[in-house]
PDB file of C-alpha atoms and ligand atoms in Angstrom:
ATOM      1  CA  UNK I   1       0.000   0.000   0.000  1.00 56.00           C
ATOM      2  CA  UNK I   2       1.347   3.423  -0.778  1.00 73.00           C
ATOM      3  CA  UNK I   3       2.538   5.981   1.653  1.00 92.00           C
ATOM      4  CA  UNK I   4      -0.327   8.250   1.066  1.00 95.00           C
ATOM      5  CA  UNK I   5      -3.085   5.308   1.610  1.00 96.00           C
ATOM      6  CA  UNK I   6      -0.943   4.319   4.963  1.00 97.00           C
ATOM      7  CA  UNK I   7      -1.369   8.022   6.171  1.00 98.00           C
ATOM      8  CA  UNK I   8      -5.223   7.989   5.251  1.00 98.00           C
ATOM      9  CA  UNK I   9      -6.295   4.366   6.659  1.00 98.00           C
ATOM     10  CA  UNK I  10      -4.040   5.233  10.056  1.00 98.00           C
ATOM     11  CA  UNK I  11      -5.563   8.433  10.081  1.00 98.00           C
ATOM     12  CA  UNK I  12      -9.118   8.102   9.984  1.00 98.00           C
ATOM     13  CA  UNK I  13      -8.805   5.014  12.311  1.00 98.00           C
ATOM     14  CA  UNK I  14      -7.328   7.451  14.674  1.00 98.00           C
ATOM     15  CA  UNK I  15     -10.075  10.024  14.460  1.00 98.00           C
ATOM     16  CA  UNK I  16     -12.789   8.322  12.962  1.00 98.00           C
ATOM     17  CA  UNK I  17     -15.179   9.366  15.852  1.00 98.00           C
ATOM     18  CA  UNK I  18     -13.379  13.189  16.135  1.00 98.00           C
ATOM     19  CA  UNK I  19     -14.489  13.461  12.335  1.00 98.00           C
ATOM     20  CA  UNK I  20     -17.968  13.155  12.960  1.00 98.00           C
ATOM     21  CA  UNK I  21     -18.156  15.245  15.379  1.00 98.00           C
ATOM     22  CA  UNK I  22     -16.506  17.661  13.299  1.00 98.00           C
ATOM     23  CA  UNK I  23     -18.679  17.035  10.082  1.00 98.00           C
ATOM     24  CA  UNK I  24     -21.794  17.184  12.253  1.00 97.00           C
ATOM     25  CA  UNK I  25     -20.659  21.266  13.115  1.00 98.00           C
ATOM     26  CA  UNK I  26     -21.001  22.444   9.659  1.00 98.00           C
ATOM     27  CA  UNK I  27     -24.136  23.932   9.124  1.00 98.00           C
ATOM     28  CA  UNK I  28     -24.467  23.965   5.291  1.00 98.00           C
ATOM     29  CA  UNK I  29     -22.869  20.985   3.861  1.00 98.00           C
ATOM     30  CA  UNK I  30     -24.981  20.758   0.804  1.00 98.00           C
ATOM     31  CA  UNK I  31     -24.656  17.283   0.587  1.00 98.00           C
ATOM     32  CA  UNK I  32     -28.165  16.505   1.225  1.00 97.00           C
ATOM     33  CA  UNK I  33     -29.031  18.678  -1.653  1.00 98.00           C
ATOM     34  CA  UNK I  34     -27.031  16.648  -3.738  1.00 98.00           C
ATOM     35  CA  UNK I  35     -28.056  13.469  -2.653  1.00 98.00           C
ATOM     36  CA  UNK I  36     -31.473  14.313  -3.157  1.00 97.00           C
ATOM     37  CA  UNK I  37     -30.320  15.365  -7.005  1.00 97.00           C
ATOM     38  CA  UNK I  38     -29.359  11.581  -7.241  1.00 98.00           C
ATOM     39  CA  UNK I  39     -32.021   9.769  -5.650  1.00 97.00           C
ATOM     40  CA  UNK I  40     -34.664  11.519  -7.421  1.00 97.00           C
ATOM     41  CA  UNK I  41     -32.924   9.754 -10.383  1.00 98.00           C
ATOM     42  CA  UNK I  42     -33.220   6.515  -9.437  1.00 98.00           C
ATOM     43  CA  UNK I  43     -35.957   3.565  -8.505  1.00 98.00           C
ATOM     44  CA  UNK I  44     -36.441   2.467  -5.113  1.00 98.00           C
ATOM     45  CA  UNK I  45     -34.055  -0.662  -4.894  1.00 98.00           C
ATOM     46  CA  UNK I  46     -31.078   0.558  -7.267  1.00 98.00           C
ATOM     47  CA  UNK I  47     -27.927  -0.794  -6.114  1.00 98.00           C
ATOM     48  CA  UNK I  48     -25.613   2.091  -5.087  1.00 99.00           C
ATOM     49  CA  UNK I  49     -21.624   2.045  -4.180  1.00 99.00           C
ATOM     50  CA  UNK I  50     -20.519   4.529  -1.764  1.00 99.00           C
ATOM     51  CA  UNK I  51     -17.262   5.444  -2.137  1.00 99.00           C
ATOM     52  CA  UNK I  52     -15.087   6.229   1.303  1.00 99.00           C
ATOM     53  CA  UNK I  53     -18.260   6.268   3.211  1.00 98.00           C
ATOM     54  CA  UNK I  54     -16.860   6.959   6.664  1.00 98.00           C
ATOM     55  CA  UNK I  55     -18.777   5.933   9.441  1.00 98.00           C
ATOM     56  CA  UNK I  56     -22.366   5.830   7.071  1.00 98.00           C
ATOM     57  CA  UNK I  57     -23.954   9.420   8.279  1.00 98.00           C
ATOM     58  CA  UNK I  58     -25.577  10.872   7.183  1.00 98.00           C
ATOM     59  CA  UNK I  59     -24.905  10.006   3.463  1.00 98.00           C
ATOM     60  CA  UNK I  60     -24.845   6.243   3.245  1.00 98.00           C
ATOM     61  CA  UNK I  61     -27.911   6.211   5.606  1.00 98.00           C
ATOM     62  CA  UNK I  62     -29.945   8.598   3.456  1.00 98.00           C
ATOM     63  CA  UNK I  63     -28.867   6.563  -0.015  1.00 98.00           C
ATOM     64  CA  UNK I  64     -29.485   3.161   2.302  1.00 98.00           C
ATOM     65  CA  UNK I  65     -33.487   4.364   3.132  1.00 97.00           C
ATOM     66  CA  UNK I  66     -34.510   4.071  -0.675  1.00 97.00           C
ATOM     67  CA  UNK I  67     -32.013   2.056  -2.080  1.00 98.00           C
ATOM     68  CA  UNK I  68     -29.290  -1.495  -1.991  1.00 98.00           C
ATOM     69  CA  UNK I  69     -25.914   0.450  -0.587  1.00 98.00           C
ATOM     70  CA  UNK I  70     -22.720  -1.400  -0.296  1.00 99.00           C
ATOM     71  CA  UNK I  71     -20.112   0.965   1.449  1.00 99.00           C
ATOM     72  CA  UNK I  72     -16.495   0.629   0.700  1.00 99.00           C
ATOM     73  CA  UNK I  73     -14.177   1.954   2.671  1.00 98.00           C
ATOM     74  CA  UNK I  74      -9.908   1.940   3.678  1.00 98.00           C
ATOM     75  CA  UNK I  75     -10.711   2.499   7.573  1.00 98.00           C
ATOM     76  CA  UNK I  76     -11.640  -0.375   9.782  1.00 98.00           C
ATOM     77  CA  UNK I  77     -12.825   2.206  12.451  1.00 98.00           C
ATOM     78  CA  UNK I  78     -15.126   4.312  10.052  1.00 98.00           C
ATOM     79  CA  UNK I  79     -16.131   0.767   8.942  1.00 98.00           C
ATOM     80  CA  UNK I  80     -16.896   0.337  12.513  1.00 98.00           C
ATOM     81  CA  UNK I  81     -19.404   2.694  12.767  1.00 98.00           C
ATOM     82  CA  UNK I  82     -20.720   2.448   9.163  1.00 98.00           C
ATOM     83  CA  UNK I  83     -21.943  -1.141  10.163  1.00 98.00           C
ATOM     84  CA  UNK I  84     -23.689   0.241  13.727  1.00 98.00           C
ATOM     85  CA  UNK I  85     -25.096   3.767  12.191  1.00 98.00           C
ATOM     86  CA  UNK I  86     -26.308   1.955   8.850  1.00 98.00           C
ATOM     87  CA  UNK I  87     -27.520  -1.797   9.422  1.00 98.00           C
ATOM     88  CA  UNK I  88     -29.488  -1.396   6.347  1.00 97.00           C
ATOM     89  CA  UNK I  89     -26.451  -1.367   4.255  1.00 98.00           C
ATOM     90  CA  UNK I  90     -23.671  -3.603   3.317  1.00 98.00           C
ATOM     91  CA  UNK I  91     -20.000  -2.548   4.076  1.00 98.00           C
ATOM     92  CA  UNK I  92     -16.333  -3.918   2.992  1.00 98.00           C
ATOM     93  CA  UNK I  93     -12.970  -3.189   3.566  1.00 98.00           C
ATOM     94  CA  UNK I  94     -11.016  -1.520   0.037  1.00 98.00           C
ATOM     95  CA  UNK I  95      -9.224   0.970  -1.497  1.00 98.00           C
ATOM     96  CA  UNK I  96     -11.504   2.485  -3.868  1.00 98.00           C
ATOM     97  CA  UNK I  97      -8.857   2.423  -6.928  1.00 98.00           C
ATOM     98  CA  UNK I  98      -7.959  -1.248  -5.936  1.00 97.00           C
ATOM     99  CA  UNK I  99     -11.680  -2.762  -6.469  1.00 98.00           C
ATOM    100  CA  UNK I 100     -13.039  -4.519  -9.016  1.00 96.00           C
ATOM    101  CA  UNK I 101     -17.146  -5.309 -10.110  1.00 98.00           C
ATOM    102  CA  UNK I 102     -18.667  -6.943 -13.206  1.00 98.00           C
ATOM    103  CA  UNK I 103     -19.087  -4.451 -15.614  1.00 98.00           C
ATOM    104  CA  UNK I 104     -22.416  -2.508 -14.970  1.00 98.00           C
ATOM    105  CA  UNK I 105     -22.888  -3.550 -11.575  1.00 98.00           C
ATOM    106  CA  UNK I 106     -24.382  -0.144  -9.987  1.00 99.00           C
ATOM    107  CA  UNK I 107     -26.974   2.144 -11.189  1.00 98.00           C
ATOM    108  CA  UNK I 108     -25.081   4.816  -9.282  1.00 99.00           C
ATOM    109  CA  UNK I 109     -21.691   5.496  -7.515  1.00 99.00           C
ATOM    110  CA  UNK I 110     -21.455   8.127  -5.304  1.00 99.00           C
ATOM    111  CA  UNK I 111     -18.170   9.405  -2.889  1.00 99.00           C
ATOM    112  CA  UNK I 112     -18.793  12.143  -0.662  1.00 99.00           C
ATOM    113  CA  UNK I 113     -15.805  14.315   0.057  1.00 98.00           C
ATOM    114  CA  UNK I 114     -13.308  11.003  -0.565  1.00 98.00           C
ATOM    115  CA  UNK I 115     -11.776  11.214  -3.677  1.00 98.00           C
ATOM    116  CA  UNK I 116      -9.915  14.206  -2.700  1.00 98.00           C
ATOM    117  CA  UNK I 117      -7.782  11.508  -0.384  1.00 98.00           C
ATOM    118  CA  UNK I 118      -6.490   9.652  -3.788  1.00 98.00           C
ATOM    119  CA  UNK I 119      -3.355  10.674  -5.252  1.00 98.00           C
ATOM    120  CA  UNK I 120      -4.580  13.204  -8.347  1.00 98.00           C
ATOM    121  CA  UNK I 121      -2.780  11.447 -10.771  1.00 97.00           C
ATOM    122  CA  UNK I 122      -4.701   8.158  -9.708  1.00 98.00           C
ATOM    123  CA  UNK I 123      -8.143   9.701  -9.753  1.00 98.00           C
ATOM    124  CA  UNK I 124      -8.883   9.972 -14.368  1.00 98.00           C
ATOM    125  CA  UNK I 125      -7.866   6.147 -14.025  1.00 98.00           C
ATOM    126  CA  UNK I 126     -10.761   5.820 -10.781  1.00 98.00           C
ATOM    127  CA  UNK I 127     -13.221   7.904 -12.476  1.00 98.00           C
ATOM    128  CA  UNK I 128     -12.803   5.473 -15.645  1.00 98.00           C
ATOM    129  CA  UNK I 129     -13.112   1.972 -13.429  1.00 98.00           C
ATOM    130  CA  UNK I 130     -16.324   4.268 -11.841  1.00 98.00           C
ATOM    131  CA  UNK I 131     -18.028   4.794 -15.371  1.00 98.00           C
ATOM    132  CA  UNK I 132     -17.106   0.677 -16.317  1.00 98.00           C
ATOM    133  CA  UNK I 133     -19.062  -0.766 -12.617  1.00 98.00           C
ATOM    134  CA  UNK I 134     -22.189   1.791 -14.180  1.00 98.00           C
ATOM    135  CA  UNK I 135     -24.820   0.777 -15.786  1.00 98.00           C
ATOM    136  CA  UNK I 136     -24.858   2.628 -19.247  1.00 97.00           C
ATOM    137  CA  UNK I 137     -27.368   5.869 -18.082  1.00 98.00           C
ATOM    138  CA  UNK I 138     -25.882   5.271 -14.987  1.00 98.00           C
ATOM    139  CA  UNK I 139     -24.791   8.370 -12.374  1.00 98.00           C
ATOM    140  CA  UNK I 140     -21.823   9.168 -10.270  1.00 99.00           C
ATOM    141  CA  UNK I 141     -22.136  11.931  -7.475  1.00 99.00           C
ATOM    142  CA  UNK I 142     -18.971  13.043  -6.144  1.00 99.00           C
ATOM    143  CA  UNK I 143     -17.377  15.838  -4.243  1.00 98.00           C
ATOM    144  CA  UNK I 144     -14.216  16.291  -5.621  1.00 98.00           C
ATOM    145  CA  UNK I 145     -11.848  18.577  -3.805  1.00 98.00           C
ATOM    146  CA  UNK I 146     -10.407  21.905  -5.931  1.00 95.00           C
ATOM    147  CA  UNK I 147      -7.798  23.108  -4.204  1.00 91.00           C
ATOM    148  CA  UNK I 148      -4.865  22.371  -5.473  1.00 85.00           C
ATOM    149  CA  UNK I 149      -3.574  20.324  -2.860  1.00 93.00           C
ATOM    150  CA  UNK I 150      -1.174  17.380  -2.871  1.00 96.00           C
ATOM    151  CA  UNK I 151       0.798  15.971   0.183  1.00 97.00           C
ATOM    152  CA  UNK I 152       0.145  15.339   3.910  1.00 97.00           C
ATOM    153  CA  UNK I 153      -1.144  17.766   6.380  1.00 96.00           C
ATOM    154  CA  UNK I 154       0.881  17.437   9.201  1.00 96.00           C
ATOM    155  CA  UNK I 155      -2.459  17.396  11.752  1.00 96.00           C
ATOM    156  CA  UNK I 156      -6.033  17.973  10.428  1.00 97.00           C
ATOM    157  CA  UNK I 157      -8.671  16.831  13.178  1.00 98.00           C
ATOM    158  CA  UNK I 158      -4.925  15.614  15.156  1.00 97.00           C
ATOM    159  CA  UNK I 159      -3.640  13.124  12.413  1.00 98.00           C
ATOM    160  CA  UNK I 160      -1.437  13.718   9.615  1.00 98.00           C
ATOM    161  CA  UNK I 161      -3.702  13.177   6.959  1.00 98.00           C
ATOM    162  CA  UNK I 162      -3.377  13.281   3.087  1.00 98.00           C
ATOM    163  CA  UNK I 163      -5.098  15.471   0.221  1.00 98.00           C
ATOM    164  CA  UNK I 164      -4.913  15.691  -3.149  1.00 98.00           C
ATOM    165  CA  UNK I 165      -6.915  17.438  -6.028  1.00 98.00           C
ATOM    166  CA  UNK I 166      -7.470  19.131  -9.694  1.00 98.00           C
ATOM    167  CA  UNK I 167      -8.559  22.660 -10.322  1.00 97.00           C
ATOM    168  CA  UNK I 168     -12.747  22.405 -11.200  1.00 98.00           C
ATOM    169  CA  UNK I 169     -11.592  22.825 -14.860  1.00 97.00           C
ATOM    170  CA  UNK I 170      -9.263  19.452 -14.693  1.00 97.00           C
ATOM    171  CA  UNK I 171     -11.829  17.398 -12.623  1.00 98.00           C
ATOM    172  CA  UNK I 172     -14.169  18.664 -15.347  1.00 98.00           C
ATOM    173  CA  UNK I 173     -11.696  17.064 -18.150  1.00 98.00           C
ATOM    174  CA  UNK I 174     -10.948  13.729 -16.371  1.00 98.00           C
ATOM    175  CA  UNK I 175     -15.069  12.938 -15.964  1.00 98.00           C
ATOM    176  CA  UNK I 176     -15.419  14.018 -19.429  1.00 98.00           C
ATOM    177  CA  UNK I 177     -12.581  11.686 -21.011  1.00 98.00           C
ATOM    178  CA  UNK I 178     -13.899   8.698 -18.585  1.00 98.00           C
ATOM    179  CA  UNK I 179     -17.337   8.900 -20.512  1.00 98.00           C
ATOM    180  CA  UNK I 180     -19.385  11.410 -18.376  1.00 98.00           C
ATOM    181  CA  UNK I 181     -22.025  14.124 -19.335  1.00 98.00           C
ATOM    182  CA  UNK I 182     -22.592  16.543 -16.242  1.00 98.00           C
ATOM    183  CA  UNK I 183     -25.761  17.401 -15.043  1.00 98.00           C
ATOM    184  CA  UNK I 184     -24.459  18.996 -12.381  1.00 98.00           C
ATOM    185  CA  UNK I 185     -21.320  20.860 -12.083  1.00 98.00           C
ATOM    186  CA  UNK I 186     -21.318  23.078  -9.274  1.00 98.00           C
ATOM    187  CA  UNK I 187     -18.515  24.718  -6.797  1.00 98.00           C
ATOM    188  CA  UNK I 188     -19.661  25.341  -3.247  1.00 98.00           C
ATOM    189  CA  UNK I 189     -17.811  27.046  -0.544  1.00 98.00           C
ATOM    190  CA  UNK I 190     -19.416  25.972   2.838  1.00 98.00           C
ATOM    191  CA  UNK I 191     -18.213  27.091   6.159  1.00 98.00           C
ATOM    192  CA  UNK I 192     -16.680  24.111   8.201  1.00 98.00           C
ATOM    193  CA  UNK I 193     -15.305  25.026  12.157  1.00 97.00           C
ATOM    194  CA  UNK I 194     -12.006  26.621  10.836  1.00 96.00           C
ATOM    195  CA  UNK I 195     -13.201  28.023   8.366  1.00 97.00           C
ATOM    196  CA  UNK I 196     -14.783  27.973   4.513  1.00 98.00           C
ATOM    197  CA  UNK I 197     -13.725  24.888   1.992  1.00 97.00           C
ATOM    198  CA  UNK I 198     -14.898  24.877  -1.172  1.00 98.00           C
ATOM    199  CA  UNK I 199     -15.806  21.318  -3.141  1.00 98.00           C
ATOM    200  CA  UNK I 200     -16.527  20.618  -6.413  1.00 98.00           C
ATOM    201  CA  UNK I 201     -20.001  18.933  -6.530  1.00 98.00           C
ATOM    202  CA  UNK I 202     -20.483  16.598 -10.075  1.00 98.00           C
ATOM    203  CA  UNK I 203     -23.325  14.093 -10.807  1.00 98.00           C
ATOM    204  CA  UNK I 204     -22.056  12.884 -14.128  1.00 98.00           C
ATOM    205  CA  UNK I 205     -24.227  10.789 -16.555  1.00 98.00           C
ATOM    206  CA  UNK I 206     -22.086   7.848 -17.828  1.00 98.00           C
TER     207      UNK I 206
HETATM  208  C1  SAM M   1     -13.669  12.961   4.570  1.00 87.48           C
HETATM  209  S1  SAM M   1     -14.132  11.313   4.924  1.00 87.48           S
HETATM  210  C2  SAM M   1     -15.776  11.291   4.247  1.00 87.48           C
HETATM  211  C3  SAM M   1     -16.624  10.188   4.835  1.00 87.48           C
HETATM  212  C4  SAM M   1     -18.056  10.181   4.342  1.00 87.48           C
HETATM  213  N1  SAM M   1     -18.132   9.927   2.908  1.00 87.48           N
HETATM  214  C5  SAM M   1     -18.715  11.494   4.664  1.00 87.48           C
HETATM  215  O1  SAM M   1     -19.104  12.205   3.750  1.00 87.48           O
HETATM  216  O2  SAM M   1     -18.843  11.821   5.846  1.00 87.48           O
HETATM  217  C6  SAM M   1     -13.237  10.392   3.690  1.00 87.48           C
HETATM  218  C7  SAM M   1     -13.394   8.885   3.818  1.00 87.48           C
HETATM  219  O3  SAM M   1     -12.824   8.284   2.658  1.00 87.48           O
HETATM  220  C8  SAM M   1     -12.101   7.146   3.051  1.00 87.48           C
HETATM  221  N2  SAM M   1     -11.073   6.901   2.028  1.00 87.48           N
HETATM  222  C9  SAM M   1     -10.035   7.696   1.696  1.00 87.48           C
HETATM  223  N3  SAM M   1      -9.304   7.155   0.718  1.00 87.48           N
HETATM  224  C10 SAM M   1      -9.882   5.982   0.397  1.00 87.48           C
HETATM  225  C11 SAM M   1      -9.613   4.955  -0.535  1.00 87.48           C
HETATM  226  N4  SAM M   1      -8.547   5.017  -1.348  1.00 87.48           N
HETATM  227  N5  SAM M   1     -10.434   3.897  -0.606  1.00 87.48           N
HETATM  228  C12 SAM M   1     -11.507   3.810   0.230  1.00 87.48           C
HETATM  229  N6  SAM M   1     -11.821   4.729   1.162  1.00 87.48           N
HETATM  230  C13 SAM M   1     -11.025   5.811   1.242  1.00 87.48           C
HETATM  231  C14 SAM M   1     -11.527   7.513   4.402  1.00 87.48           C
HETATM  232  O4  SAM M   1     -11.138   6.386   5.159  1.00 87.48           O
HETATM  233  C15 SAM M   1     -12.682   8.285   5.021  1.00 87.48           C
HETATM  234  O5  SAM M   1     -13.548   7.450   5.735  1.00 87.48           O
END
């Protein structure tokens, strides 16, 4: 396993329960907005893959009411609380550019603030294995970080922990060569405790 995967998995099982708290403190993560772009898209039953889905709330959950969720995830303490927040939902163990599924396994993919933990250079080659477990018409929600970042934060939440990310315009590029048409394509700055972050929300059609 790489470096940067080592500093991720031993991070989040350090603070898995510190990070939601954390998340919980933001009062306008648009995810549920965005989520609710997705489901509205889809039939009751559809099987979903959430990718990174922490400890399963509130995203996983929400996806898990209406629809057949398997959450994958590199931390055995997220996956900890995944299985005890979300019993409605499968989980497993797995990097997220190591897994594979039959072709057109999933009517939709989603990863909620995860893919920004994958080296950049890694993440046109993920998006591509993403579009290949769809279903053709199939839809991947995602938000991507667009910062600019790329290395290891020497304590975020009290762990080193590593980011890494594409301008909007690059993410943009990568979805488009793996095969996806965006229906939405949206930057959002949202104020989390330290401070505002901005994420690049996609829900790409493959
Ligand atoms: C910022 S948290 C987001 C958790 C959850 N999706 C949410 O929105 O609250 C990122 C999650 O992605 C997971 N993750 C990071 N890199 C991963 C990878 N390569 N494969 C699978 N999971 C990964 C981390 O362990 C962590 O649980």
């Amino acid at each position: 396993m790489s470096d940067a995967r080592q500093v991720v998995e031993s991070g989040y099982d350090r603070i898995a329960q510190r990070y939601l708290e954390w998340s919980a403190r933001i009062p306008d993560d648009p995810r549920r907005r965005f989520a609710a772009e997705l489901t509205g898209r889809l039939d009751d039953g559809a099987p979903v893959l959430d990718l990174g889905c922490g400890a399963g709330v509130p995203s996983t959950a929400a996806l898990a009411e209406r629809h057949d969720v398997l959450g994958v995830d590199l931390s055995e303490a997220q996956l900890a609380l995944a299985r005890r927040n979300v019993p409605g939902a499968r989980f497993r163990r797995g990097d997220m550019t190591g897994l594979s599924f039959p072709d057109g396994s999933f009517a939709a993919v989603t990863a909620f603030y995860s893919v920004l933990h994958v080296p950049r250079e890694e993440q046109g080659a993920l998006f591509a294995g993403i579009a290949a477990w769809l279903r053709p018409g199939g839809w991947f929600l995602a938000a991507l970080g667009c910062s600019e970042a790329n290395g290891v934060e020497t304590s975020w939440l009290g762990a080193p922990m590593f980011f890494s990310s594409h301008s909007p315009a690059e993410n943009r590029r990568l979805l488009e060569a793996a095969g996806f048409t965006l229906d939405v394509d949206e930057t959002v700055t949202m104020q989390e405790p330290e401070g505002p972050a901005t994420f690049h929300w996609v829900l790409g059609r493959r």
